């Protein structure tokens, strides 16, 4: 779900989004997962987003012919094991560490200014 949807009082995303990047974080209250959306719509230049290179789309099991962007300034979070939204499905693939780790480091440095839609209840 996008933050503007949550801010408008919506409780579910407008469409099924089976493809996202999940990052698992251990916390005292349980394992938290952050989901960063992947979209075909080119984001505004002021967004913290990156176009996914063809080789990374292939590694992740995505359609290499589609233009795809990974959005990092807006994400959903949920608690594993207590989620009403997570469905246990095997991952399609993964991004390389060389591609994703620098993005994750930048996210951590800037995270306080980003929009988090908390899915846990």
PDB file of C-alpha atoms in Angstrom:
ATOM      1  CA  UNK A   1       0.000   0.000   0.000  1.00  0.00           C
ATOM      2  CA  UNK A   2       1.269   3.476  -0.855  1.00  0.00           C
ATOM      3  CA  UNK A   3       1.422   6.030   1.945  1.00  0.00           C
ATOM      4  CA  UNK A   4      -1.086   8.343   0.235  1.00  0.00           C
ATOM      5  CA  UNK A   5      -3.591   5.453   0.238  1.00  0.00           C
ATOM      6  CA  UNK A   6      -3.007   4.783   3.951  1.00  0.00           C
ATOM      7  CA  UNK A   7      -3.258   8.507   4.747  1.00  0.00           C
ATOM      8  CA  UNK A   8      -6.642   8.563   2.975  1.00  0.00           C
ATOM      9  CA  UNK A   9      -7.877   5.821   5.348  1.00  0.00           C
ATOM     10  CA  UNK A  10      -7.547   2.882   2.994  1.00  0.00           C
ATOM     11  CA  UNK A  11      -6.602  -0.412   4.640  1.00  0.00           C
ATOM     12  CA  UNK A  12      -5.494  -2.445   1.615  1.00  0.00           C
ATOM     13  CA  UNK A  13      -3.573  -1.687  -1.545  1.00  0.00           C
ATOM     14  CA  UNK A  14      -5.566  -0.931  -4.681  1.00  0.00           C
ATOM     15  CA  UNK A  15      -3.977  -3.791  -6.575  1.00  0.00           C
ATOM     16  CA  UNK A  16      -2.164  -6.996  -5.808  1.00  0.00           C
ATOM     17  CA  UNK A  17       1.579  -6.318  -5.752  1.00  0.00           C
ATOM     18  CA  UNK A  18       3.264  -9.704  -5.638  1.00  0.00           C
ATOM     19  CA  UNK A  19       6.696  -8.265  -6.365  1.00  0.00           C
ATOM     20  CA  UNK A  20       8.535  -6.296  -3.705  1.00  0.00           C
ATOM     21  CA  UNK A  21      11.878  -6.324  -1.990  1.00  0.00           C
ATOM     22  CA  UNK A  22      11.764  -7.548   1.585  1.00  0.00           C
ATOM     23  CA  UNK A  23      14.364  -6.782   4.234  1.00  0.00           C
ATOM     24  CA  UNK A  24      14.131  -8.688   7.521  1.00  0.00           C
ATOM     25  CA  UNK A  25      15.159  -6.949  10.755  1.00  0.00           C
ATOM     26  CA  UNK A  26      15.305  -8.592  14.187  1.00  0.00           C
ATOM     27  CA  UNK A  27      13.691  -6.519  16.955  1.00  0.00           C
ATOM     28  CA  UNK A  28      12.780  -7.167  20.599  1.00  0.00           C
ATOM     29  CA  UNK A  29       9.081  -7.421  19.694  1.00  0.00           C
ATOM     30  CA  UNK A  30       9.630  -9.868  16.826  1.00  0.00           C
ATOM     31  CA  UNK A  31      11.135 -10.001  13.374  1.00  0.00           C
ATOM     32  CA  UNK A  32      10.094  -7.022  11.313  1.00  0.00           C
ATOM     33  CA  UNK A  33      10.082  -7.032   7.541  1.00  0.00           C
ATOM     34  CA  UNK A  34      10.268  -3.923   5.378  1.00  0.00           C
ATOM     35  CA  UNK A  35       8.779  -4.130   1.900  1.00  0.00           C
ATOM     36  CA  UNK A  36      10.000  -1.786  -0.803  1.00  0.00           C
ATOM     37  CA  UNK A  37       7.750  -1.633  -3.869  1.00  0.00           C
ATOM     38  CA  UNK A  38       8.771  -2.267  -7.440  1.00  0.00           C
ATOM     39  CA  UNK A  39       6.817  -0.336 -10.037  1.00  0.00           C
ATOM     40  CA  UNK A  40       6.625   0.115 -13.797  1.00  0.00           C
ATOM     41  CA  UNK A  41       5.717   3.806 -13.381  1.00  0.00           C
ATOM     42  CA  UNK A  42       8.709   6.137 -13.562  1.00  0.00           C
ATOM     43  CA  UNK A  43       8.967   7.983 -10.224  1.00  0.00           C
ATOM     44  CA  UNK A  44       9.467  11.723  -9.891  1.00  0.00           C
ATOM     45  CA  UNK A  45      13.086  12.870  -9.880  1.00  0.00           C
ATOM     46  CA  UNK A  46      12.873  13.911  -6.207  1.00  0.00           C
ATOM     47  CA  UNK A  47      12.098  10.346  -5.070  1.00  0.00           C
ATOM     48  CA  UNK A  48      14.682   7.966  -3.596  1.00  0.00           C
ATOM     49  CA  UNK A  49      14.260   5.373  -6.334  1.00  0.00           C
ATOM     50  CA  UNK A  50      16.431   3.599  -8.852  1.00  0.00           C
ATOM     51  CA  UNK A  51      15.748   1.987 -12.189  1.00  0.00           C
ATOM     52  CA  UNK A  52      16.554  -1.704 -11.924  1.00  0.00           C
ATOM     53  CA  UNK A  53      19.248  -2.783 -14.395  1.00  0.00           C
ATOM     54  CA  UNK A  54      18.474  -5.663 -16.767  1.00  0.00           C
ATOM     55  CA  UNK A  55      20.935  -8.064 -15.116  1.00  0.00           C
ATOM     56  CA  UNK A  56      19.350  -7.406 -11.702  1.00  0.00           C
ATOM     57  CA  UNK A  57      15.850  -7.946 -13.122  1.00  0.00           C
ATOM     58  CA  UNK A  58      16.996 -11.332 -14.390  1.00  0.00           C
ATOM     59  CA  UNK A  59      18.586 -12.257 -11.034  1.00  0.00           C
ATOM     60  CA  UNK A  60      15.370 -11.286  -9.256  1.00  0.00           C
ATOM     61  CA  UNK A  61      13.146 -13.281 -11.636  1.00  0.00           C
ATOM     62  CA  UNK A  62      11.500 -10.145 -13.009  1.00  0.00           C
ATOM     63  CA  UNK A  63      10.513  -9.326 -16.591  1.00  0.00           C
ATOM     64  CA  UNK A  64      13.771  -8.048 -18.085  1.00  0.00           C
ATOM     65  CA  UNK A  65      11.905  -6.312 -20.925  1.00  0.00           C
ATOM     66  CA  UNK A  66       9.862  -4.024 -18.660  1.00  0.00           C
ATOM     67  CA  UNK A  67      11.224  -0.774 -17.261  1.00  0.00           C
ATOM     68  CA  UNK A  68      11.110  -1.261 -13.470  1.00  0.00           C
ATOM     69  CA  UNK A  69      11.967   1.002 -10.545  1.00  0.00           C
ATOM     70  CA  UNK A  70      12.702   0.116  -6.949  1.00  0.00           C
ATOM     71  CA  UNK A  71      11.196   2.723  -4.608  1.00  0.00           C
ATOM     72  CA  UNK A  72      13.123   3.207  -1.358  1.00  0.00           C
ATOM     73  CA  UNK A  73      11.551   6.313   0.199  1.00  0.00           C
ATOM     74  CA  UNK A  74       8.222   4.606   0.811  1.00  0.00           C
ATOM     75  CA  UNK A  75       7.750   1.153   2.280  1.00  0.00           C
ATOM     76  CA  UNK A  76       5.421  -1.129   4.215  1.00  0.00           C
ATOM     77  CA  UNK A  77       6.454  -2.825   7.436  1.00  0.00           C
ATOM     78  CA  UNK A  78       4.962  -5.862   9.150  1.00  0.00           C
ATOM     79  CA  UNK A  79       5.816  -8.300  11.925  1.00  0.00           C
ATOM     80  CA  UNK A  80       6.574 -11.822  10.747  1.00  0.00           C
ATOM     81  CA  UNK A  81       4.342 -14.422  12.386  1.00  0.00           C
ATOM     82  CA  UNK A  82       1.641 -11.892  13.277  1.00  0.00           C
ATOM     83  CA  UNK A  83       0.847 -10.617   9.811  1.00  0.00           C
ATOM     84  CA  UNK A  84      -2.545 -10.675   8.155  1.00  0.00           C
ATOM     85  CA  UNK A  85      -0.947  -9.695   4.849  1.00  0.00           C
ATOM     86  CA  UNK A  86       2.095 -11.914   4.326  1.00  0.00           C
ATOM     87  CA  UNK A  87       1.607 -15.031   2.265  1.00  0.00           C
ATOM     88  CA  UNK A  88       4.262 -17.746   2.445  1.00  0.00           C
ATOM     89  CA  UNK A  89       5.419 -18.019  -1.128  1.00  0.00           C
ATOM     90  CA  UNK A  90       8.919 -18.792  -2.339  1.00  0.00           C
ATOM     91  CA  UNK A  91      10.928 -15.797  -3.587  1.00  0.00           C
ATOM     92  CA  UNK A  92      11.228 -15.245  -7.326  1.00  0.00           C
ATOM     93  CA  UNK A  93      14.908 -14.429  -7.006  1.00  0.00           C
ATOM     94  CA  UNK A  94      17.178 -11.824  -5.441  1.00  0.00           C
ATOM     95  CA  UNK A  95      19.268  -8.786  -6.230  1.00  0.00           C
ATOM     96  CA  UNK A  96      23.044  -8.967  -6.028  1.00  0.00           C
ATOM     97  CA  UNK A  97      24.755  -7.580  -2.937  1.00  0.00           C
ATOM     98  CA  UNK A  98      26.753  -5.224  -5.169  1.00  0.00           C
ATOM     99  CA  UNK A  99      23.491  -3.647  -6.375  1.00  0.00           C
ATOM    100  CA  UNK A 100      21.381  -3.702  -3.226  1.00  0.00           C
ATOM    101  CA  UNK A 101      23.746  -3.096  -0.271  1.00  0.00           C
ATOM    102  CA  UNK A 102      24.706   0.477  -1.261  1.00  0.00           C
ATOM    103  CA  UNK A 103      20.980   1.269  -1.609  1.00  0.00           C
ATOM    104  CA  UNK A 104      20.256  -0.261   1.784  1.00  0.00           C
ATOM    105  CA  UNK A 105      23.067   1.751   3.393  1.00  0.00           C
ATOM    106  CA  UNK A 106      21.654   4.949   1.898  1.00  0.00           C
ATOM    107  CA  UNK A 107      18.165   3.980   3.088  1.00  0.00           C
ATOM    108  CA  UNK A 108      19.460   3.492   6.658  1.00  0.00           C
ATOM    109  CA  UNK A 109      21.188   6.880   6.586  1.00  0.00           C
ATOM    110  CA  UNK A 110      18.013   8.654   5.392  1.00  0.00           C
ATOM    111  CA  UNK A 111      15.236   6.461   6.856  1.00  0.00           C
ATOM    112  CA  UNK A 112      13.711   8.988   9.251  1.00  0.00           C
ATOM    113  CA  UNK A 113      12.428  11.090   6.337  1.00  0.00           C
ATOM    114  CA  UNK A 114      10.679   8.232   4.524  1.00  0.00           C
ATOM    115  CA  UNK A 115       7.034   7.106   4.588  1.00  0.00           C
ATOM    116  CA  UNK A 116       6.400   3.860   6.498  1.00  0.00           C
ATOM    117  CA  UNK A 117       2.977   2.213   6.215  1.00  0.00           C
ATOM    118  CA  UNK A 118       2.793  -0.101   9.227  1.00  0.00           C
ATOM    119  CA  UNK A 119       0.796  -3.218   8.437  1.00  0.00           C
ATOM    120  CA  UNK A 120       1.079  -4.863  11.858  1.00  0.00           C
ATOM    121  CA  UNK A 121      -1.831  -4.614  14.273  1.00  0.00           C
TER     122      UNK A 121
END
